Amino acid sequence: MPFCNADFQLQICEYDEDCTGGGLCRAVNATVVTPGQAAQKLCVGHSDEFYDRLYDLVITAESFLDITSLSAPDERFTAAFRNALRYLSNTGREVRVRILFGNMIGMPTDTDALLADFTANLNPTSPITIHIGAWRK
């Protein structure tokens, strides 16, 4: 799709009228990877606010952050996590992040791939530490 944000696969816009495929034109905080950067405006639907709310919580971490989920994130949640971790890495704060996913039968969690995806383009001098695991009983 032309004029599309690659991470979120949503149309870039300036006004609601630009959202030709539906949705409303809103600033998406989860597009910010550096403190002080402006949020990109995208055409969002009714449920797109959820990953933005998660992003807003993650970037407020001061020293540690624990996240648990029954399953690994989909594309937009992965983008929101990745951008939030990039944001944290650019703050200079020493944050220890621990992420635990369920590893359900038939829906395996590839923690190595997730770690590689989440840490792509992190500030190499950042004191952030990330641990990812999956658990199945």
JSON list of C-alpha atoms in Angstrom, two decimals:
[
{"chain": "A", "resi": 1, "resn": "MET", "atom": "CA", "xyz": [0.00, 0.00, 0.00]},
{"chain": "A", "resi": 2, "resn": "PRO", "atom": "CA", "xyz": [1.50, 3.39, -0.95]},
{"chain": "A", "resi": 3, "resn": "PHE", "atom": "CA", "xyz": [2.00, 5.86, 1.88]},
{"chain": "A", "resi": 4, "resn": "CYS", "atom": "CA", "xyz": [1.94, 3.06, 4.42]},
{"chain": "A", "resi": 5, "resn": "ASN", "atom": "CA", "xyz": [3.87, 2.80, 7.70]},
{"chain": "A", "resi": 6, "resn": "ALA", "atom": "CA", "xyz": [6.02, -0.33, 7.27]},
{"chain": "A", "resi": 7, "resn": "ASP", "atom": "CA", "xyz": [5.94, -1.37, 10.96]},
{"chain": "A", "resi": 8, "resn": "PHE", "atom": "CA", "xyz": [2.19, -1.03, 11.55]},
{"chain": "A", "resi": 9, "resn": "GLN", "atom": "CA", "xyz": [0.92, -1.55, 7.99]},
{"chain": "A", "resi": 10, "resn": "LEU", "atom": "CA", "xyz": [-1.38, 1.43, 8.38]},
{"chain": "A", "resi": 11, "resn": "GLN", "atom": "CA", "xyz": [-1.93, 4.30, 5.98]},
{"chain": "A", "resi": 12, "resn": "ILE", "atom": "CA", "xyz": [-0.02, 7.52, 6.74]},
{"chain": "A", "resi": 13, "resn": "CYS", "atom": "CA", "xyz": [-2.32, 10.54, 6.90]},
{"chain": "A", "resi": 14, "resn": "GLU", "atom": "CA", "xyz": [-2.66, 14.17, 7.82]},
{"chain": "A", "resi": 15, "resn": "TYR", "atom": "CA", "xyz": [-6.46, 14.43, 8.04]},
{"chain": "A", "resi": 16, "resn": "ASP", "atom": "CA", "xyz": [-9.40, 12.03, 8.52]},
{"chain": "A", "resi": 17, "resn": "GLU", "atom": "CA", "xyz": [-10.27, 12.52, 4.83]},
{"chain": "A", "resi": 18, "resn": "ASP", "atom": "CA", "xyz": [-6.93, 10.89, 3.90]},
{"chain": "A", "resi": 19, "resn": "CYS", "atom": "CA", "xyz": [-8.11, 7.58, 5.39]},
{"chain": "A", "resi": 20, "resn": "THR", "atom": "CA", "xyz": [-9.57, 6.20, 2.18]},
{"chain": "A", "resi": 21, "resn": "GLY", "atom": "CA", "xyz": [-9.66, 2.64, 3.53]},
{"chain": "A", "resi": 22, "resn": "GLY", "atom": "CA", "xyz": [-11.51, 3.63, 6.70]},
{"chain": "A", "resi": 23, "resn": "GLY", "atom": "CA", "xyz": [-10.49, 4.68, 10.16]},
{"chain": "A", "resi": 24, "resn": "LEU", "atom": "CA", "xyz": [-9.52, 8.00, 11.66]},
{"chain": "A", "resi": 25, "resn": "CYS", "atom": "CA", "xyz": [-6.30, 9.93, 11.30]},
{"chain": "A", "resi": 26, "resn": "ARG", "atom": "CA", "xyz": [-4.59, 9.96, 14.71]},
{"chain": "A", "resi": 27, "resn": "ALA", "atom": "CA", "xyz": [-1.08, 10.41, 16.08]},
{"chain": "A", "resi": 28, "resn": "VAL", "atom": "CA", "xyz": [0.25, 6.95, 17.06]},
{"chain": "A", "resi": 29, "resn": "ASN", "atom": "CA", "xyz": [2.66, 7.21, 19.99]},
{"chain": "A", "resi": 30, "resn": "ALA", "atom": "CA", "xyz": [4.07, 3.76, 19.25]},
{"chain": "A", "resi": 31, "resn": "THR", "atom": "CA", "xyz": [5.81, 5.19, 16.15]},
{"chain": "A", "resi": 32, "resn": "VAL", "atom": "CA", "xyz": [8.17, 7.23, 18.38]},
{"chain": "A", "resi": 33, "resn": "VAL", "atom": "CA", "xyz": [11.61, 5.70, 18.98]},
{"chain": "A", "resi": 34, "resn": "THR", "atom": "CA", "xyz": [13.51, 8.70, 20.39]},
{"chain": "A", "resi": 35, "resn": "PRO", "atom": "CA", "xyz": [12.49, 11.09, 23.17]},
{"chain": "A", "resi": 36, "resn": "GLY", "atom": "CA", "xyz": [11.24, 14.35, 21.63]},
{"chain": "A", "resi": 37, "resn": "GLN", "atom": "CA", "xyz": [10.30, 12.78, 18.29]},
{"chain": "A", "resi": 38, "resn": "ALA", "atom": "CA", "xyz": [6.82, 13.56, 16.99]},
{"chain": "A", "resi": 39, "resn": "ALA", "atom": "CA", "xyz": [4.33, 10.70, 16.67]},
{"chain": "A", "resi": 40, "resn": "GLN", "atom": "CA", "xyz": [3.41, 9.77, 13.11]},
{"chain": "A", "resi": 41, "resn": "LYS", "atom": "CA", "xyz": [-0.23, 10.17, 12.08]},
{"chain": "A", "resi": 42, "resn": "LEU", "atom": "CA", "xyz": [-1.82, 6.96, 10.82]},
{"chain": "A", "resi": 43, "resn": "CYS", "atom": "CA", "xyz": [-5.31, 5.83, 9.84]},
{"chain": "A", "resi": 44, "resn": "VAL", "atom": "CA", "xyz": [-6.38, 3.75, 12.84]},
{"chain": "A", "resi": 45, "resn": "GLY", "atom": "CA", "xyz": [-9.41, 1.64, 13.67]},
{"chain": "A", "resi": 46, "resn": "HIS", "atom": "CA", "xyz": [-11.24, 1.10, 16.95]},
{"chain": "A", "resi": 47, "resn": "SER", "atom": "CA", "xyz": [-8.80, -1.49, 18.38]},
{"chain": "A", "resi": 48, "resn": "ASP", "atom": "CA", "xyz": [-5.53, 0.14, 17.31]},
{"chain": "A", "resi": 49, "resn": "GLU", "atom": "CA", "xyz": [-5.47, 2.20, 20.50]},
{"chain": "A", "resi": 50, "resn": "PHE", "atom": "CA", "xyz": [-4.56, -0.88, 22.57]},
{"chain": "A", "resi": 51, "resn": "TYR", "atom": "CA", "xyz": [-0.98, -1.31, 21.37]},
{"chain": "A", "resi": 52, "resn": "ASP", "atom": "CA", "xyz": [-0.45, 2.44, 21.77]},
{"chain": "A", "resi": 53, "resn": "ARG", "atom": "CA", "xyz": [-1.55, 2.18, 25.42]},
{"chain": "A", "resi": 54, "resn": "LEU", "atom": "CA", "xyz": [0.87, -0.71, 25.95]},
{"chain": "A", "resi": 55, "resn": "TYR", "atom": "CA", "xyz": [3.69, 1.31, 24.35]},
{"chain": "A", "resi": 56, "resn": "ASP", "atom": "CA", "xyz": [2.90, 4.28, 26.63]},
{"chain": "A", "resi": 57, "resn": "LEU", "atom": "CA", "xyz": [3.27, 2.04, 29.70]},
{"chain": "A", "resi": 58, "resn": "VAL", "atom": "CA", "xyz": [6.52, 0.41, 28.55]},
{"chain": "A", "resi": 59, "resn": "ILE", "atom": "CA", "xyz": [8.35, 3.69, 27.90]},
{"chain": "A", "resi": 60, "resn": "THR", "atom": "CA", "xyz": [7.71, 4.88, 31.47]},
{"chain": "A", "resi": 61, "resn": "ALA", "atom": "CA", "xyz": [9.88, 2.11, 32.97]},
{"chain": "A", "resi": 62, "resn": "GLU", "atom": "CA", "xyz": [12.52, 3.55, 35.29]},
{"chain": "A", "resi": 63, "resn": "SER", "atom": "CA", "xyz": [14.54, 0.52, 36.41]},
{"chain": "A", "resi": 64, "resn": "PHE", "atom": "CA", "xyz": [12.71, -2.72, 35.62]},
{"chain": "A", "resi": 65, "resn": "LEU", "atom": "CA", "xyz": [9.80, -3.93, 33.56]},
{"chain": "A", "resi": 66, "resn": "ASP", "atom": "CA", "xyz": [8.04, -7.30, 33.65]},
{"chain": "A", "resi": 67, "resn": "ILE", "atom": "CA", "xyz": [5.64, -8.28, 30.86]},
{"chain": "A", "resi": 68, "resn": "THR", "atom": "CA", "xyz": [3.70, -11.53, 30.64]},
{"chain": "A", "resi": 69, "resn": "SER", "atom": "CA", "xyz": [1.36, -12.71, 27.92]},
{"chain": "A", "resi": 70, "resn": "LEU", "atom": "CA", "xyz": [-0.34, -15.97, 27.02]},
{"chain": "A", "resi": 71, "resn": "SER", "atom": "CA", "xyz": [1.04, -15.77, 23.49]},
{"chain": "A", "resi": 72, "resn": "ALA", "atom": "CA", "xyz": [3.67, -13.94, 21.48]},
{"chain": "A", "resi": 73, "resn": "PRO", "atom": "CA", "xyz": [2.62, -10.63, 19.92]},
{"chain": "A", "resi": 74, "resn": "ASP", "atom": "CA", "xyz": [1.36, -10.18, 16.37]},
{"chain": "A", "resi": 75, "resn": "GLU", "atom": "CA", "xyz": [2.87, -7.71, 13.90]},
{"chain": "A", "resi": 76, "resn": "ARG", "atom": "CA", "xyz": [1.53, -4.45, 15.35]},
{"chain": "A", "resi": 77, "resn": "PHE", "atom": "CA", "xyz": [2.23, -5.46, 18.94]},
{"chain": "A", "resi": 78, "resn": "THR", "atom": "CA", "xyz": [5.73, -6.55, 17.93]},
{"chain": "A", "resi": 79, "resn": "ALA", "atom": "CA", "xyz": [6.26, -3.15, 16.31]},
{"chain": "A", "resi": 80, "resn": "ALA", "atom": "CA", "xyz": [4.95, -1.38, 19.43]},
{"chain": "A", "resi": 81, "resn": "PHE", "atom": "CA", "xyz": [7.21, -3.46, 21.74]},
{"chain": "A", "resi": 82, "resn": "ARG", "atom": "CA", "xyz": [10.22, -2.95, 19.46]},
{"chain": "A", "resi": 83, "resn": "ASN", "atom": "CA", "xyz": [9.68, 0.81, 19.26]},
{"chain": "A", "resi": 84, "resn": "ALA", "atom": "CA", "xyz": [9.11, 1.08, 23.02]},
{"chain": "A", "resi": 85, "resn": "LEU", "atom": "CA", "xyz": [12.36, -0.78, 23.68]},
{"chain": "A", "resi": 86, "resn": "ARG", "atom": "CA", "xyz": [14.17, 1.45, 21.17]},
{"chain": "A", "resi": 87, "resn": "TYR", "atom": "CA", "xyz": [12.72, 4.47, 22.97]},
{"chain": "A", "resi": 88, "resn": "LEU", "atom": "CA", "xyz": [13.94, 3.12, 26.34]},
{"chain": "A", "resi": 89, "resn": "SER", "atom": "CA", "xyz": [17.38, 2.41, 24.88]},
{"chain": "A", "resi": 90, "resn": "ASN", "atom": "CA", "xyz": [17.59, 6.04, 23.75]},
{"chain": "A", "resi": 91, "resn": "THR", "atom": "CA", "xyz": [16.74, 7.45, 27.20]},
{"chain": "A", "resi": 92, "resn": "GLY", "atom": "CA", "xyz": [19.98, 6.25, 28.79]},
{"chain": "A", "resi": 93, "resn": "ARG", "atom": "CA", "xyz": [18.03, 4.73, 31.69]},
{"chain": "A", "resi": 94, "resn": "GLU", "atom": "CA", "xyz": [19.33, 1.43, 33.02]},
{"chain": "A", "resi": 95, "resn": "VAL", "atom": "CA", "xyz": [16.25, -0.74, 32.65]},
{"chain": "A", "resi": 96, "resn": "ARG", "atom": "CA", "xyz": [16.02, -4.52, 33.06]},
{"chain": "A", "resi": 97, "resn": "VAL", "atom": "CA", "xyz": [13.20, -5.91, 30.93]},
{"chain": "A", "resi": 98, "resn": "ARG", "atom": "CA", "xyz": [11.82, -9.42, 31.45]},
{"chain": "A", "resi": 99, "resn": "ILE", "atom": "CA", "xyz": [9.23, -10.75, 29.02]},
{"chain": "A", "resi": 100, "resn": "LEU", "atom": "CA", "xyz": [7.51, -14.12, 29.49]},
{"chain": "A", "resi": 101, "resn": "PHE", "atom": "CA", "xyz": [5.19, -15.70, 26.94]},
{"chain": "A", "resi": 102, "resn": "GLY", "atom": "CA", "xyz": [3.08, -18.81, 27.08]},
{"chain": "A", "resi": 103, "resn": "ASN", "atom": "CA", "xyz": [4.35, -21.60, 24.84]},
{"chain": "A", "resi": 104, "resn": "MET", "atom": "CA", "xyz": [1.11, -23.34, 23.93]},
{"chain": "A", "resi": 105, "resn": "ILE", "atom": "CA", "xyz": [0.97, -26.61, 22.03]},
{"chain": "A", "resi": 106, "resn": "GLY", "atom": "CA", "xyz": [0.36, -25.83, 18.37]},
{"chain": "A", "resi": 107, "resn": "MET", "atom": "CA", "xyz": [1.47, -22.19, 18.88]},
{"chain": "A", "resi": 108, "resn": "PRO", "atom": "CA", "xyz": [5.19, -22.41, 19.70]},
{"chain": "A", "resi": 109, "resn": "THR", "atom": "CA", "xyz": [7.03, -19.25, 20.72]},
{"chain": "A", "resi": 110, "resn": "ASP", "atom": "CA", "xyz": [10.38, -18.63, 19.04]},
{"chain": "A", "resi": 111, "resn": "THR", "atom": "CA", "xyz": [12.09, -16.58, 21.75]},
{"chain": "A", "resi": 112, "resn": "ASP", "atom": "CA", "xyz": [15.35, -16.25, 19.77]},
{"chain": "A", "resi": 113, "resn": "ALA", "atom": "CA", "xyz": [13.49, -14.67, 16.84]},
{"chain": "A", "resi": 114, "resn": "LEU", "atom": "CA", "xyz": [11.52, -12.39, 19.18]},
{"chain": "A", "resi": 115, "resn": "LEU", "atom": "CA", "xyz": [14.66, -11.25, 20.96]},
{"chain": "A", "resi": 116, "resn": "ALA", "atom": "CA", "xyz": [16.34, -10.50, 17.62]},
{"chain": "A", "resi": 117, "resn": "ASP", "atom": "CA", "xyz": [13.25, -8.59, 16.46]},
{"chain": "A", "resi": 118, "resn": "PHE", "atom": "CA", "xyz": [12.81, -6.64, 19.71]},
{"chain": "A", "resi": 119, "resn": "THR", "atom": "CA", "xyz": [16.48, -5.65, 19.86]},
{"chain": "A", "resi": 120, "resn": "ALA", "atom": "CA", "xyz": [16.85, -4.66, 16.20]},
{"chain": "A", "resi": 121, "resn": "ASN", "atom": "CA", "xyz": [18.29, -1.14, 15.96]},
{"chain": "A", "resi": 122, "resn": "LEU", "atom": "CA", "xyz": [18.68, -0.61, 19.72]},
{"chain": "A", "resi": 123, "resn": "ASN", "atom": "CA", "xyz": [21.17, 2.01, 20.77]},
{"chain": "A", "resi": 124, "resn": "PRO", "atom": "CA", "xyz": [24.39, -0.05, 21.12]},
{"chain": "A", "resi": 125, "resn": "THR", "atom": "CA", "xyz": [25.57, 2.00, 24.11]},
{"chain": "A", "resi": 126, "resn": "SER", "atom": "CA", "xyz": [22.29, 1.60, 25.97]},
{"chain": "A", "resi": 127, "resn": "PRO", "atom": "CA", "xyz": [22.36, 0.06, 29.46]},
{"chain": "A", "resi": 128, "resn": "ILE", "atom": "CA", "xyz": [19.05, -1.73, 28.81]},
{"chain": "A", "resi": 129, "resn": "THR", "atom": "CA", "xyz": [18.99, -5.50, 29.50]},
{"chain": "A", "resi": 130, "resn": "ILE", "atom": "CA", "xyz": [16.34, -7.73, 27.93]},
{"chain": "A", "resi": 131, "resn": "HIS", "atom": "CA", "xyz": [15.40, -11.30, 28.87]},
{"chain": "A", "resi": 132, "resn": "ILE", "atom": "CA", "xyz": [12.75, -13.25, 26.95]},
{"chain": "A", "resi": 133, "resn": "GLY", "atom": "CA", "xyz": [11.34, -16.64, 27.84]},
{"chain": "A", "resi": 134, "resn": "ALA", "atom": "CA", "xyz": [8.46, -18.96, 27.11]},
{"chain": "A", "resi": 135, "resn": "TRP", "atom": "CA", "xyz": [6.85, -21.40, 29.52]},
{"chain": "A", "resi": 136, "resn": "ARG", "atom": "CA", "xyz": [4.65, -24.41, 29.05]},
{"chain": "A", "resi": 137, "resn": "LYS", "atom": "CA", "xyz": [3.41, -26.82, 31.70]}
]
